[in-house]
């Protein structure tokens, strides 16, 4: 039994080695490592596929489709091919649902509970409320998150916190998202977070964002504050 345990590959080390290859292929990914959606999702889709082998064995994608995505997103054809290959491996039916997001986050944060955060993030992708998203929808938003302007990234972050989609962020909505983030991290949170600490953190950030003090944060207030004082809006 012990011999079998010793012979079993150390999955964590293997994943770390593969991540190093991913960083060589996508050097811009590493700076978004903590809580950035594009890092987590892109890495999980390419981590089990060697970028060096992309020319040898890539899932064939419709030429018209990939050409169009290369024009409308900030990814190259080769990058899109690699992502599609990982996408099909992770989602053979060609669509992503909320359970897929939950599974992805759970792999990166096994000590936490990804349910709530995965739900909120998925909703920012599923803009049509269909319960699933296609590869095209997926990479379009990832393109904005990873290589878009500051405005595009902040708009996505605002939509994440604006849970009910009414154009405003309330303190309750912000508390829900921050609580979901801490639940996602679980025992990996440093330092450990207590419930009252979460509320204090939200109170402090919300006060900075709510410029006119009306108890709601508009997109304009959100962008103005985040760009001026560097409030951490995504995590």
XYZ file of C-alpha atoms in Angstrom:
235
model
C 0.000 0.000 0.000
C 2.815 2.372 0.959
C 4.667 1.492 -2.221
C 1.594 2.324 -4.288
C 1.249 5.612 -2.465
C 4.885 6.468 -3.152
C 4.515 5.563 -6.820
C 1.385 7.636 -7.257
C 2.232 10.850 -9.120
C 2.212 14.018 -7.063
C -0.599 15.793 -8.882
C 0.151 19.115 -7.242
C 3.750 19.093 -8.470
C 2.688 17.986 -11.938
C 0.148 20.826 -12.071
C 2.807 23.321 -10.975
C 5.156 22.157 -13.713
C 2.395 22.464 -16.293
C 1.564 25.936 -15.007
C 5.140 26.991 -15.709
C 4.612 25.968 -19.338
C 1.342 27.883 -19.404
C 3.142 30.984 -18.131
C 5.726 30.684 -20.884
C 2.906 30.494 -23.409
C 0.777 33.194 -21.774
C 3.170 35.365 -19.720
C 0.409 37.905 -19.028
C -1.578 35.316 -17.072
C 0.667 35.192 -14.031
C 0.065 38.778 -12.954
C -3.659 38.017 -12.674
C -3.044 34.948 -10.551
C -5.040 35.793 -7.432
C -8.791 35.684 -7.931
C -8.664 36.769 -11.536
C -11.234 34.833 -13.480
C -9.270 34.721 -16.717
C -6.259 33.145 -14.969
C -8.270 30.404 -13.307
C -10.420 29.519 -16.291
C -7.755 29.789 -18.961
C -5.264 27.774 -16.943
C -7.697 24.945 -16.268
C -8.497 24.721 -19.965
C -4.873 24.617 -21.102
C -3.112 23.113 -18.097
C -3.575 19.508 -19.226
C -2.504 20.271 -22.775
C 1.087 20.962 -23.716
C 1.328 24.274 -25.654
C 4.384 22.903 -27.453
C 2.192 20.253 -29.092
C -0.519 22.556 -30.382
C 0.551 22.248 -34.009
C 0.631 18.455 -33.752
C -2.769 17.689 -32.331
C -5.339 20.438 -32.118
C -9.089 20.080 -32.125
C -10.285 21.337 -35.456
C -12.437 24.405 -35.181
C -14.502 25.891 -37.978
C -12.199 28.249 -39.950
C -14.936 30.859 -40.258
C -15.596 30.721 -36.538
C -12.010 31.063 -35.422
C -11.296 33.779 -37.979
C -14.255 35.758 -36.711
C -13.198 35.331 -33.076
C -9.648 36.408 -33.909
C -11.129 39.601 -35.360
C -13.573 40.313 -32.535
C -11.419 39.267 -29.552
C -7.876 40.066 -28.510
C -6.678 36.470 -28.920
C -4.670 35.129 -31.859
C -5.812 32.159 -33.939
C -3.250 29.907 -32.272
C -4.398 30.967 -28.813
C -8.022 30.390 -29.745
C -7.192 26.934 -31.093
C -5.435 26.034 -27.853
C -8.308 27.306 -25.744
C -10.850 25.472 -27.882
C -8.891 22.271 -27.509
C -9.007 22.601 -23.720
C -12.619 23.760 -23.845
C -13.719 20.652 -25.728
C -11.748 18.417 -23.373
C -13.389 20.024 -20.346
C -16.818 20.442 -21.976
C -17.308 17.773 -24.668
C -20.856 18.925 -25.390
C -19.555 22.341 -26.409
C -21.271 24.365 -23.682
C -20.389 25.484 -20.163
C -22.882 25.525 -17.322
C -22.727 26.611 -13.705
C -21.625 23.167 -12.511
C -18.607 23.414 -14.819
C -17.595 26.707 -13.213
C -18.036 25.203 -9.765
C -15.869 22.237 -10.687
C -13.153 24.493 -12.072
C -12.955 26.681 -8.983
C -13.100 23.642 -6.707
C -9.965 22.260 -8.349
C -8.042 25.409 -7.515
C -9.544 25.909 -4.058
C -10.200 22.406 -2.687
C -10.275 23.653 0.925
C -13.178 26.014 0.284
C -16.734 26.025 -1.001
C -16.926 27.287 -4.584
C -20.719 27.110 -4.897
C -21.646 30.753 -4.304
C -18.716 32.367 -6.103
C -19.088 30.098 -9.121
C -22.775 31.024 -9.270
C -22.090 34.763 -9.250
C -19.282 34.560 -11.794
C -21.266 32.321 -14.114
C -24.094 34.861 -14.116
C -21.736 37.513 -15.506
C -21.030 35.212 -18.458
C -24.591 33.985 -18.957
C -25.934 37.368 -19.995
C -28.948 35.812 -21.743
C -29.909 33.781 -18.650
C -29.952 30.564 -20.669
C -28.172 28.436 -18.084
C -25.246 27.715 -20.408
C -22.671 29.563 -22.489
C -20.923 28.706 -25.749
C -17.230 28.838 -26.558
C -17.765 32.077 -28.453
C -19.443 33.750 -25.470
C -16.803 32.369 -23.149
C -13.735 33.682 -24.997
C -15.364 37.032 -25.778
C -15.624 37.859 -22.077
C -12.231 36.319 -21.281
C -10.731 38.559 -23.927
C -12.074 41.641 -22.164
C -10.912 40.398 -18.768
C -7.399 39.442 -19.784
C -6.534 41.997 -22.450
C -9.288 44.566 -22.339
C -9.079 48.143 -21.178
C -9.344 49.164 -17.538
C -12.879 50.308 -18.284
C -13.862 46.895 -19.654
C -12.408 45.087 -16.651
C -14.070 47.421 -14.167
C -17.408 47.081 -15.947
C -17.196 43.308 -15.566
C -16.301 43.672 -11.869
C -19.253 46.023 -11.385
C -21.588 43.511 -13.012
C -20.252 40.815 -10.690
C -21.171 42.854 -7.615
C -24.458 44.076 -9.095
C -26.111 40.744 -8.414
C -29.675 41.669 -9.388
C -28.580 43.642 -12.444
C -30.436 46.846 -11.560
C -27.455 49.091 -12.266
C -26.521 49.674 -8.630
C -24.402 47.885 -6.041
C -25.820 47.751 -2.542
C -23.860 46.969 0.594
C -25.788 43.694 0.892
C -24.721 42.666 -2.616
C -21.109 43.514 -1.902
C -21.262 41.509 1.316
C -22.647 38.517 -0.590
C -19.769 38.602 -3.103
C -17.030 39.133 -0.526
C -18.479 36.360 1.643
C -18.516 34.078 -1.405
C -14.848 34.889 -2.070
C -13.841 34.070 1.494
C -15.870 30.849 1.331
C -14.052 29.973 -1.884
C -10.633 30.404 -0.295
C -11.636 28.461 2.812
C -8.783 27.558 5.115
C -6.311 29.105 2.673
C -7.376 32.624 3.647
C -4.464 34.520 5.186
C -5.172 35.735 7.753
C -8.230 33.664 8.667
C -11.382 35.706 8.202
C -14.160 35.963 10.764
C -17.708 37.031 9.935
C -17.344 40.404 11.653
C -14.078 41.007 9.770
C -15.893 40.445 6.464
C -18.550 43.004 7.396
C -15.900 45.531 8.462
C -14.045 45.034 5.188
C -17.226 45.586 3.183
C -18.196 48.652 5.238
C -14.793 50.217 4.629
C -14.748 49.575 0.877
C -18.382 50.533 0.355
C -17.843 53.869 2.089
C -15.091 54.684 -0.402
C -17.200 53.640 -3.385
C -20.449 55.358 -2.357
C -19.289 58.878 -3.171
C -22.628 60.645 -2.641
C -23.561 58.557 0.399
C -26.959 57.443 -0.853
C -26.418 53.786 0.050
C -25.945 52.658 -3.558
C -22.921 52.551 -5.854
C -23.383 53.449 -9.504
C -21.108 52.334 -12.331
C -19.734 55.874 -12.540
C -18.905 55.945 -8.817
C -17.399 52.489 -9.016
C -15.093 53.366 -11.898
C -14.180 56.760 -10.502
C -13.170 55.371 -7.125
C -11.383 52.286 -8.441
C -9.293 54.261 -10.907
C -8.535 57.030 -8.410
C -7.652 55.176 -5.215
C -7.022 51.657 -6.509
C -9.785 49.911 -4.589
C -9.490 46.143 -5.110
C -12.689 45.635 -7.035
C -12.389 42.059 -8.221
C -11.325 40.247 -5.098
